[in-house]
CSV table of C-alpha atoms in Angstrom, one decimal:
chain,number,residue,atom,x,y,z
D,15,MET,CA,-18.7,-12.4,1.1
D,16,THR,CA,-19.0,-10.1,-1.9
D,17,ASN,CA,-17.6,-11.4,-5.1
D,18,LYS,CA,-14.5,-9.7,-6.5
D,19,THR,CA,-12.3,-10.8,-9.4
D,20,THR,CA,-8.7,-9.6,-9.8
D,21,LEU,CA,-6.4,-10.4,-12.7
D,22,LEU,CA,-2.6,-10.1,-12.1
D,23,THR,CA,-0.6,-10.0,-15.2
D,24,GLY,CA,3.0,-9.1,-16.2
D,25,GLY,CA,6.2,-10.6,-17.4
D,26,SER,CA,8.2,-13.5,-16.0
D,27,ARG,CA,9.5,-13.0,-12.4
D,28,SER,CA,7.7,-9.6,-12.2
D,29,GLY,CA,6.3,-10.2,-8.7
D,30,LYS,CA,2.8,-11.6,-9.6
D,31,SER,CA,2.7,-14.4,-7.2
D,32,ALA,CA,4.2,-12.4,-4.4
D,33,HIS,CA,1.6,-9.6,-4.9
D,34,ALA,CA,-1.2,-12.2,-4.9
D,35,LEU,CA,-0.1,-13.3,-1.5
D,36,LYS,CA,0.0,-9.7,-0.3
D,37,LEU,CA,-3.6,-9.1,-1.5
D,38,SER,CA,-4.6,-12.3,0.4
D,39,GLU,CA,-3.1,-11.3,3.7
D,40,LYS,CA,-6.3,-9.9,5.1
D,41,TYR,CA,-8.1,-13.2,4.7
D,42,THR,CA,-8.1,-16.2,7.0
D,43,LYS,CA,-9.5,-18.9,4.8
D,44,LYS,CA,-7.2,-19.1,1.7
D,45,PHE,CA,-7.1,-21.6,-1.2
D,46,PHE,CA,-4.2,-21.8,-3.7
D,47,LEU,CA,-4.9,-23.6,-7.0
D,48,ALA,CA,-1.7,-24.4,-8.8
D,49,THR,CA,-1.7,-25.4,-12.5
D,50,ALA,CA,2.1,-26.3,-12.6
D,51,GLU,CA,3.2,-29.9,-12.6
D,52,PRO,CA,6.7,-30.8,-11.3
D,53,LEU,CA,7.9,-32.2,-14.6
D,54,ASP,CA,11.6,-31.5,-13.9
D,55,ASP,CA,13.9,-30.9,-10.9
D,56,GLU,CA,13.9,-27.1,-11.3
D,57,MET,CA,10.1,-26.9,-11.4
D,58,GLN,CA,9.8,-29.2,-8.5
D,59,GLU,CA,12.2,-27.0,-6.5
D,60,ARG,CA,10.3,-23.9,-7.5
D,61,ILE,CA,7.0,-25.4,-6.4
D,62,LYS,CA,8.4,-26.3,-3.0
D,63,ARG,CA,9.8,-22.8,-2.6
D,64,HIS,CA,6.4,-21.2,-3.3
D,65,GLN,CA,4.7,-23.6,-0.9
D,66,ALA,CA,7.1,-22.5,1.8
D,67,GLU,CA,6.5,-18.8,1.0
D,68,ARG,CA,2.7,-19.3,1.3
D,69,GLY,CA,2.9,-20.9,4.7
D,70,LYS,CA,0.6,-23.2,6.6
D,71,ASP,CA,-2.5,-21.1,6.5
D,72,TRP,CA,-3.1,-21.9,2.8
D,73,THR,CA,-4.8,-24.9,1.4
D,74,THR,CA,-3.0,-25.9,-1.8
D,75,LEU,CA,-4.2,-28.1,-4.7
D,76,GLU,CA,-2.3,-28.9,-7.9
D,77,GLU,CA,-4.7,-29.3,-10.8
D,78,PRO,CA,-3.2,-28.8,-14.3
D,79,LEU,CA,-6.4,-29.2,-16.3
D,80,ASN,CA,-9.8,-29.2,-14.5
D,81,VAL,CA,-9.5,-25.7,-12.9
D,82,THR,CA,-13.1,-24.7,-13.5
D,83,GLU,CA,-14.5,-27.8,-11.7
D,84,THR,CA,-12.1,-27.3,-8.9
D,85,LEU,CA,-13.0,-23.6,-8.6
D,86,LYS,CA,-16.7,-24.5,-8.5
D,87,LYS,CA,-16.1,-27.1,-5.8
D,88,GLU,CA,-13.8,-25.2,-3.5
D,89,SER,CA,-14.6,-21.4,-3.8
D,90,SER,CA,-17.5,-21.4,-1.4
D,91,HIS,CA,-15.4,-22.8,1.4
D,92,TYR,CA,-12.8,-20.0,1.2
D,93,GLU,CA,-12.6,-16.2,1.4
D,94,VAL,CA,-9.9,-16.0,-1.3
D,95,LEU,CA,-8.9,-18.3,-4.1
D,96,VAL,CA,-5.7,-17.8,-6.1
D,97,LEU,CA,-5.1,-19.5,-9.4
D,98,ASP,CA,-1.5,-19.6,-10.5
D,99,CYS,CA,-1.4,-19.5,-13.4
D,100,VAL,CA,-3.6,-19.3,-16.5
D,101,THR,CA,-0.6,-19.5,-18.9
D,102,LEU,CA,0.4,-23.0,-17.6
D,103,TRP,CA,-3.2,-24.1,-17.7
D,104,LEU,CA,-3.4,-23.1,-21.4
D,105,SER,CA,-0.2,-24.9,-22.0
D,106,ASN,CA,-1.4,-28.0,-20.3
D,107,LEU,CA,-4.7,-27.9,-22.4
D,108,ILE,CA,-2.7,-27.6,-25.6
D,109,ILE,CA,-0.4,-30.5,-24.7
D,110,ASN,CA,-3.6,-32.6,-24.1
D,111,GLY,CA,-4.9,-31.8,-27.6
D,112,ALA,CA,-7.1,-28.7,-27.0
D,113,ASN,CA,-7.4,-26.2,-29.9
D,114,ARG,CA,-8.1,-22.5,-29.8
D,115,GLU,CA,-11.9,-22.9,-29.9
D,116,SER,CA,-12.1,-25.4,-27.1
D,117,ILE,CA,-9.7,-23.4,-25.0
D,118,LEU,CA,-11.8,-20.2,-25.3
D,119,THR,CA,-14.9,-22.2,-24.5
D,120,LYS,CA,-13.3,-23.5,-21.3
D,121,LEU,CA,-12.0,-20.0,-20.5
D,122,HIS,CA,-15.5,-18.5,-20.7
D,123,ARG,CA,-16.8,-21.3,-18.4
D,124,PHE,CA,-14.0,-20.6,-16.0
D,125,ILE,CA,-14.9,-16.8,-16.0
D,126,ASP,CA,-18.5,-17.6,-15.3
D,127,GLU,CA,-17.6,-19.6,-12.2
D,128,CYS,CA,-15.2,-16.9,-11.1
D,129,LYS,CA,-18.1,-14.3,-11.2
D,130,LYS,CA,-20.4,-16.7,-9.3
D,131,ALA,CA,-17.9,-17.3,-6.5
D,132,SER,CA,-18.7,-15.8,-3.1
D,133,GLY,CA,-15.2,-14.5,-2.3
D,134,HIS,CA,-12.2,-12.9,-3.9
D,135,ILE,CA,-10.8,-14.7,-6.9
D,136,ILE,CA,-7.3,-13.7,-7.9
D,137,VAL,CA,-6.0,-15.1,-11.2
D,138,ILE,CA,-2.4,-14.9,-12.3
D,139,THR,CA,-1.4,-14.8,-15.9
D,140,ASN,CA,1.6,-13.8,-18.0
D,141,GLU,CA,2.2,-11.3,-20.8
D,142,LEU,CA,3.8,-13.3,-23.6
D,143,GLY,CA,3.5,-10.8,-26.5
D,144,SER,CA,6.1,-8.2,-25.6
D,145,GLY,CA,9.2,-10.0,-26.8
D,146,ILE,CA,10.6,-11.2,-30.1
D,147,ILE,CA,8.1,-12.9,-32.5
D,148,PRO,CA,8.7,-16.7,-32.2
D,149,MET,CA,10.0,-18.4,-35.3
D,150,ASP,CA,8.1,-21.7,-34.6
D,151,PRO,CA,4.4,-21.7,-35.7
D,152,SER,CA,3.2,-23.7,-32.7
D,153,VAL,CA,4.9,-21.3,-30.3
D,154,ARG,CA,3.3,-18.3,-32.2
D,155,ALA,CA,-0.1,-20.0,-31.9
D,156,PHE,CA,0.3,-20.5,-28.2
D,157,ARG,CA,1.4,-16.9,-27.8
D,158,ASP,CA,-1.7,-15.7,-29.7
D,159,VAL,CA,-4.2,-17.8,-27.8
D,160,ALA,CA,-2.6,-16.8,-24.5
D,161,GLY,CA,-2.9,-13.1,-25.5
D,162,GLU,CA,-6.5,-13.6,-26.6
D,163,ALA,CA,-7.3,-15.3,-23.3
D,164,ASN,CA,-5.7,-12.4,-21.3
D,165,GLN,CA,-7.9,-9.9,-23.2
D,166,VAL,CA,-11.0,-11.9,-22.4
D,167,LEU,CA,-10.1,-12.2,-18.7
D,168,ALA,CA,-9.2,-8.5,-18.5
D,169,SER,CA,-12.5,-7.5,-20.1
D,170,LYS,CA,-14.6,-9.5,-17.6
D,171,PHE,CA,-12.7,-9.1,-14.4
D,172,ASP,CA,-13.3,-6.3,-11.9
D,173,GLU,CA,-9.7,-5.4,-11.4
D,174,VAL,CA,-6.6,-5.7,-13.6
D,175,ILE,CA,-3.1,-5.2,-12.2
D,176,ASN,CA,0.0,-5.2,-14.3
D,177,MET,CA,3.2,-6.1,-12.3
D,178,VAL,CA,6.3,-4.1,-13.5
D,179,SER,CA,9.5,-5.1,-11.7
D,180,GLY,CA,7.6,-5.9,-8.5
D,181,ILE,CA,5.5,-2.7,-8.6
D,182,PRO,CA,1.7,-3.1,-9.0
D,183,VAL,CA,0.2,-0.8,-11.6
D,184,VAL,CA,-3.6,-0.8,-11.6
D,185,ILE,CA,-4.9,-0.9,-15.2
D,186,LYS,CA,-8.6,-1.4,-14.4
D,187,SER,CA,-10.7,-1.0,-11.3
D,188,THR,CA,-14.4,-0.9,-10.7
D,189,SER,CA,-13.9,0.0,-7.1
D,190,PRO,CA,-16.0,2.9,-5.7
D,191,THR,CA,-12.7,4.6,-5.0
D,192,SER,CA,-12.1,5.0,-8.7
D,193,GLU,CA,-11.7,8.5,-10.1
D,194,ASP,CA,-15.2,8.7,-11.6
D,195,LYS,CA,-17.0,7.9,-8.3
D,196,LEU,CA,-14.7,10.0,-6.2
D,197,LYS,CA,-15.9,13.1,-8.1
D,198,THR,CA,-19.2,13.0,-6.2
D,199,THR,CA,-17.4,12.9,-2.8
D,200,ASP,CA,-14.3,15.0,-3.4
D,201,SER,CA,-13.7,17.9,-1.0
D,202,GLU,CA,-12.7,21.4,-2.1
D,203,HIS,CA,-10.5,21.5,1.0
D,204,GLU,CA,-8.4,18.5,0.3
D,205,PHE,CA,-4.6,18.7,-0.1
D,206,SER,CA,-2.8,18.4,-3.4
D,207,PRO,CA,-1.8,14.9,-4.3
D,208,GLN,CA,1.8,15.7,-3.5
D,209,LYS,CA,1.0,17.0,0.0
D,210,LYS,CA,-1.3,14.1,0.7
D,211,GLN,CA,1.4,11.7,-0.3
D,212,GLY,CA,3.8,13.3,2.0
D,213,LEU,CA,1.4,13.0,5.0
D,214,TYR,CA,0.6,9.3,4.3
D,215,GLU,CA,4.3,8.6,3.7
D,216,ALA,CA,5.1,9.8,7.2
D,217,VAL,CA,2.2,7.7,8.7
D,218,TYR,CA,3.1,4.5,6.9
D,219,LYS,CA,6.9,4.8,7.3
D,220,ARG,CA,6.8,5.8,10.9
D,221,ARG,CA,8.7,3.2,13.0
D,222,ASP,CA,9.5,2.7,16.7
D,223,ILE,CA,13.3,2.8,16.4
D,224,ARG,CA,15.7,1.2,18.9
D,225,HIS,CA,19.0,1.5,17.0
D,226,PHE,CA,20.7,4.9,16.8
D,227,ASN,CA,24.0,6.2,15.6
D,228,SER,CA,26.1,9.0,17.1
D,229,LYS,CA,25.1,11.8,14.7
D,230,LYS,CA,23.8,14.9,16.5
D,231,VAL,CA,20.3,16.3,16.2
D,232,ASP,CA,19.9,19.7,14.5
D,233,PRO,CA,18.3,22.0,17.0
D,234,THR,CA,16.3,23.8,14.3
D,235,ALA,CA,14.9,20.6,13.0
D,236,LEU,CA,14.0,19.6,16.6
D,237,GLY,CA,12.3,22.9,17.0
D,238,ARG,CA,10.1,22.2,14.0
D,239,VAL,CA,9.2,18.8,15.4
D,240,LEU,CA,8.3,20.2,18.8
D,241,ASP,CA,6.3,23.0,17.3
D,242,ALA,CA,4.3,20.4,15.3
D,243,ALA,CA,3.8,18.4,18.5
D,244,HIS,CA,2.5,21.6,20.2
D,245,HIS,CA,-0.1,22.0,17.4
D,246,ALA,CA,-1.8,18.8,18.4
D,247,GLY,CA,-5.5,18.8,19.2
D,248,SER,CA,-6.5,19.0,22.9
D,249,VAL,CA,-9.8,18.7,24.6
D,250,GLY,CA,-10.9,22.2,25.8
D,251,TYR,CA,-7.8,23.6,24.2
D,252,MET,CA,-6.0,22.7,27.5
D,253,GLN,CA,-2.6,22.0,25.9
D,254,PRO,CA,-1.6,20.0,28.9
D,255,TRP,CA,1.8,18.9,27.6
D,256,ASN,CA,5.4,19.8,28.4
D,257,PHE,CA,8.5,18.5,26.6
D,258,MET,CA,11.6,17.8,28.7
D,259,VAL,CA,14.6,17.7,26.3
D,260,ILE,CA,17.4,15.6,27.8
D,261,ASP,CA,21.0,15.4,26.6
D,262,ASP,CA,22.8,15.0,29.9
D,263,PRO,CA,24.5,11.6,29.9
D,264,GLN,CA,24.2,11.2,33.6
D,265,ILE,CA,20.4,11.7,33.5
D,266,LYS,CA,20.1,9.3,30.5
D,267,ASN,CA,22.1,6.7,32.5
D,268,LYS,CA,19.7,7.0,35.4
D,269,VAL,CA,16.8,6.4,33.1
D,270,ALA,CA,18.6,3.5,31.4
D,271,GLN,CA,19.1,1.9,34.8
D,272,ASN,CA,15.4,2.4,35.5
D,273,PHE,CA,14.6,0.6,32.3
D,274,LYS,CA,17.0,-2.3,33.0
D,275,LYS,CA,15.3,-3.0,36.4
D,276,ALA,CA,11.8,-2.7,35.0
D,277,ASN,CA,12.6,-4.8,32.0
D,278,GLU,CA,13.9,-7.6,34.2
D,279,GLN,CA,10.6,-7.6,36.0
D,280,ALA,CA,8.6,-7.5,32.8
D,281,SER,CA,10.5,-10.5,31.4
D,282,LEU,CA,9.3,-12.7,34.2
D,283,LYS,CA,5.7,-12.2,33.0
D,284,PHE,CA,6.5,-14.4,30.0
D,285,SER,CA,7.7,-18.0,29.8
D,286,ASN,CA,9.6,-20.5,27.7
D,287,GLU,CA,10.1,-19.5,24.0
D,288,ARG,CA,8.1,-16.2,24.5
D,289,GLN,CA,10.4,-15.2,27.3
D,290,ASP,CA,13.5,-16.1,25.2
D,291,LEU,CA,12.2,-13.9,22.3
D,292,TYR,CA,11.4,-11.1,24.7
D,293,ASN,CA,14.9,-11.1,26.1
D,294,SER,CA,16.4,-11.1,22.6
D,295,LEU,CA,14.6,-7.8,21.7
D,296,LYS,CA,16.3,-4.5,21.9
D,297,LEU,CA,13.6,-2.3,23.6
D,298,GLU,CA,15.4,1.0,24.2
D,299,GLY,CA,18.0,3.3,22.8
D,300,ILE,CA,18.2,5.7,25.8
D,301,GLU,CA,22.0,6.2,25.9
D,302,ASP,CA,22.6,5.7,22.2
D,303,ALA,CA,20.1,8.4,21.0
D,304,ALA,CA,21.4,11.9,20.9
D,305,ILE,CA,18.3,13.3,22.6
D,306,ASN,CA,15.7,12.0,25.0
D,307,ILE,CA,12.4,13.7,25.4
D,308,CYS,CA,10.0,13.1,28.2
D,309,VAL,CA,6.5,14.3,27.3
D,310,THR,CA,4.3,15.1,30.3
D,311,SER,CA,0.7,16.0,31.1
D,312,ASP,CA,0.0,18.8,33.6
D,313,ARG,CA,-3.2,17.5,35.2
D,314,ASN,CA,-3.9,20.8,36.9
D,315,ARG,CA,-3.5,23.1,33.9
D,316,PHE,CA,-6.2,25.7,33.7
D,317,GLY,CA,-7.7,24.5,37.0
D,318,PRO,CA,-10.3,21.8,37.9
D,319,ASN,CA,-12.9,22.8,35.3
D,320,VAL,CA,-11.8,22.4,31.7
D,321,LEU,CA,-14.3,22.3,28.9
D,322,GLY,CA,-15.0,18.7,27.8
D,323,ARG,CA,-13.2,17.1,30.8
D,324,ASP,CA,-16.0,16.9,33.4
D,325,THR,CA,-17.3,13.5,32.1
D,326,ALA,CA,-13.9,12.1,30.9
D,327,ILE,CA,-11.2,13.0,33.4
D,328,ASP,CA,-8.3,11.5,31.4
D,329,THR,CA,-8.8,13.6,28.3
D,330,ASP,CA,-5.6,15.5,29.3
D,331,LEU,CA,-3.7,12.3,28.9
D,332,PHE,CA,-5.4,11.5,25.6
D,333,SER,CA,-4.6,15.0,24.4
D,334,THR,CA,-0.9,14.6,25.3
D,335,CYS,CA,-0.9,11.3,23.3
D,336,CYS,CA,-2.0,13.4,20.3
D,337,ALA,CA,1.0,15.6,20.8
D,338,VAL,CA,3.3,12.5,20.9
D,339,GLN,CA,1.9,11.3,17.6
D,340,ASN,CA,2.4,14.7,16.0
D,341,LEU,CA,6.0,14.7,17.3
D,342,TRP,CA,6.6,11.2,15.9
D,343,LEU,CA,5.2,12.0,12.4
D,344,ALA,CA,7.1,15.3,12.1
D,345,ALA,CA,10.3,13.6,13.2
D,346,ARG,CA,9.8,11.0,10.5
D,347,ALA,CA,9.4,13.7,7.9
D,348,GLU,CA,12.7,15.3,9.2
D,349,GLY,CA,14.5,11.9,9.0
D,350,LEU,CA,14.7,11.7,12.7
D,351,ALA,CA,14.2,8.3,14.4
D,352,VAL,CA,12.0,8.0,17.5
D,353,GLY,CA,11.6,5.2,20.0
D,354,TRP,CA,9.0,5.1,22.8
D,355,VAL,CA,10.4,3.6,26.0
D,356,SER,CA,7.4,2.5,28.1
D,357,ILE,CA,9.1,-0.1,30.3
D,358,LEU,CA,9.9,2.2,33.2
D,359,SER,CA,9.0,2.9,36.8
D,360,TYR,CA,7.2,6.2,36.4
D,361,ASP,CA,7.6,7.0,40.1
D,362,GLN,CA,11.4,6.6,39.7
D,363,LEU,CA,11.3,8.6,36.5
D,364,LYS,CA,9.5,11.5,38.3
D,365,GLU,CA,12.1,11.4,41.0
D,366,ASP,CA,15.1,11.4,38.6
D,367,LEU,CA,13.6,14.3,36.5
D,368,ASP,CA,12.3,16.3,39.4
D,369,ILE,CA,8.7,16.2,38.0
D,370,PRO,CA,6.1,17.6,40.4
D,371,ASP,CA,3.3,15.4,41.8
D,372,HIS,CA,0.5,16.9,39.7
D,373,VAL,CA,2.4,16.3,36.4
D,374,GLN,CA,2.2,12.8,34.8
D,375,PRO,CA,4.9,11.5,32.5
D,376,VAL,CA,3.1,10.1,29.4
D,377,ALA,CA,5.9,9.2,27.0
D,378,TYR,CA,9.7,8.8,27.3
D,379,LEU,CA,11.1,9.1,23.8
D,380,CYS,CA,14.6,8.4,22.3
D,381,VAL,CA,15.3,10.8,19.4
D,382,GLY,CA,18.2,10.8,17.0
D,383,HIS,CA,19.5,9.5,13.8
D,384,THR,CA,19.6,5.8,12.6
D,385,GLU,CA,21.4,4.0,9.9
D,386,ALA,CA,18.2,2.7,8.5
D,387,PHE,CA,14.5,2.7,9.3
D,388,TYR,CA,13.0,-0.7,9.7
D,389,PRO,CA,11.1,-1.8,6.5
D,390,LYS,CA,8.4,-3.2,8.8
D,391,PRO,CA,7.8,-2.8,12.5
D,392,MET,CA,10.6,-4.4,14.4
D,393,LEU,CA,8.2,-6.5,16.5
D,394,GLU,CA,6.6,-7.9,13.4
D,395,THR,CA,10.0,-8.7,11.8
D,396,LYS,CA,11.1,-10.4,15.0
D,397,GLY,CA,8.0,-12.6,15.1
D,398,TRP,CA,6.4,-11.0,18.2
D,399,GLY,CA,3.2,-10.1,16.4
D,400,LYS,CA,1.4,-9.2,13.1
D,401,ARG,CA,-0.6,-6.2,12.0
D,402,LEU,CA,-4.3,-6.9,12.3
D,403,SER,CA,-6.6,-6.6,9.3
D,404,VAL,CA,-8.2,-3.2,9.5
D,405,GLU,CA,-11.3,-4.5,7.7
D,406,LYS,CA,-12.0,-6.8,10.7
D,407,LEU,CA,-11.7,-3.9,13.2
D,408,ILE,CA,-14.5,-1.8,11.6
D,409,TYR,CA,-18.1,-2.1,12.9
D,410,TYR,CA,-21.2,-0.1,11.7
D,411,ASN,CA,-23.7,1.6,14.0
D,412,LYS,CA,-23.3,-0.8,16.9
D,413,TRP,CA,-20.7,-3.2,18.3
D,414,GLN,CA,-20.0,-5.9,15.7
D,415,GLY,CA,-22.6,-4.2,13.4
D,416,THR,CA,-22.3,-4.9,9.7
D,417,SER,CA,-22.6,-2.4,6.9
D,418,THR,CA,-25.8,-1.4,5.2
D,419,ASP,CA,-25.8,1.4,2.6
D,420,PHE,CA,-22.4,2.8,3.5
D,421,LYS,CA,-19.3,0.7,3.5
D,422,VAL,CA,-15.7,1.9,3.9
D,423,HIS,CA,-13.3,1.0,1.0
D,424,PHE,CA,-9.7,0.6,2.0
D,425,PRO,CA,-6.5,1.0,0.0
D,426,ASP,CA,-4.3,-1.9,-0.9
D,427,SER,CA,-2.7,-2.4,2.5
D,428,THR,CA,0.3,-4.2,0.9
D,429,LYS,CA,1.5,-0.9,-0.5
D,430,ASN,CA,1.8,0.6,3.0
D,431,ASP,CA,3.7,-2.1,5.0
């Protein structure tokens, strides 16, 4: 792995440890080096709480003094190593008789080992110089050496992030995505920062919603959403989609019964705890949502010969899925919730909706208002699955190929979940 060093700084309880865990989510081999000692009941309870938050996929070692030696020994075995924290390490050194000069010598040795490590080194420290000047000389001395240590670390590390009330503020970055290097790859056609933010906001805050309230849908807003869906890309410009807007309670009830029967059959595919979890999930909002939309693909549109379809017959279905995604993102921008119901008998659905034989239902969507959008995907919150690491899904030039000259740089994924 490529070496990377990140310094997380900030005030007490500013979210440093939590952000370190978020930065580490994409790794599988993780090591946590703790400098705190359980010297009292409160500290012991805090350590236990942090251990529980990290979970079982972390290897944890408590080492109050010999952090450099531990780093040197352990870093090659892990993809990421988190040190929490420098401030307590310095305090431990002072308690054991170290002076300023010896502390800075140890710090430089520590930094050298951090730069030699093969993985991502994340170091947590504290900003102690923002408050009232201490009256006690020894406390002032500790504050000064801690501040000096932070300056040295910040000057040597690749990335420095200041945590402010749980929000990460990047102070320093040597990433190729920094402003200076972006100047060589900027496009004159890119959106303004505000418009880009709006687009990414819709992408990252889109959710598959199952819980709806009784508020009606504005027909004008729905018109904008469907127009956005109609502007999706389609192979050969075939535009194979139709949008069936359903507000009839009787028809929605038929579809709900279709779901109920199909869901009972689907549940049998799982067993034991997985089946119990499946049965506890709310997987539709058909009768709760103000509107249902069935998105279909006309497989005969523009005849048998459509540009781009000869060698890939299902491109009409793929194109319709693009329309579904446009619809979903536009709905999120309008504050409308969307839930895709896929657990259905499509033969029964075609019969209930009088859909012709040559037309294929692609998506049955519940659309309406919700009291709250889920902060994370519902299936992740309920423990059904986790988001995969995008870095592990990228190959170069061939299947499972690794990067050569060009390598994709990703944003901090923790900001987008």
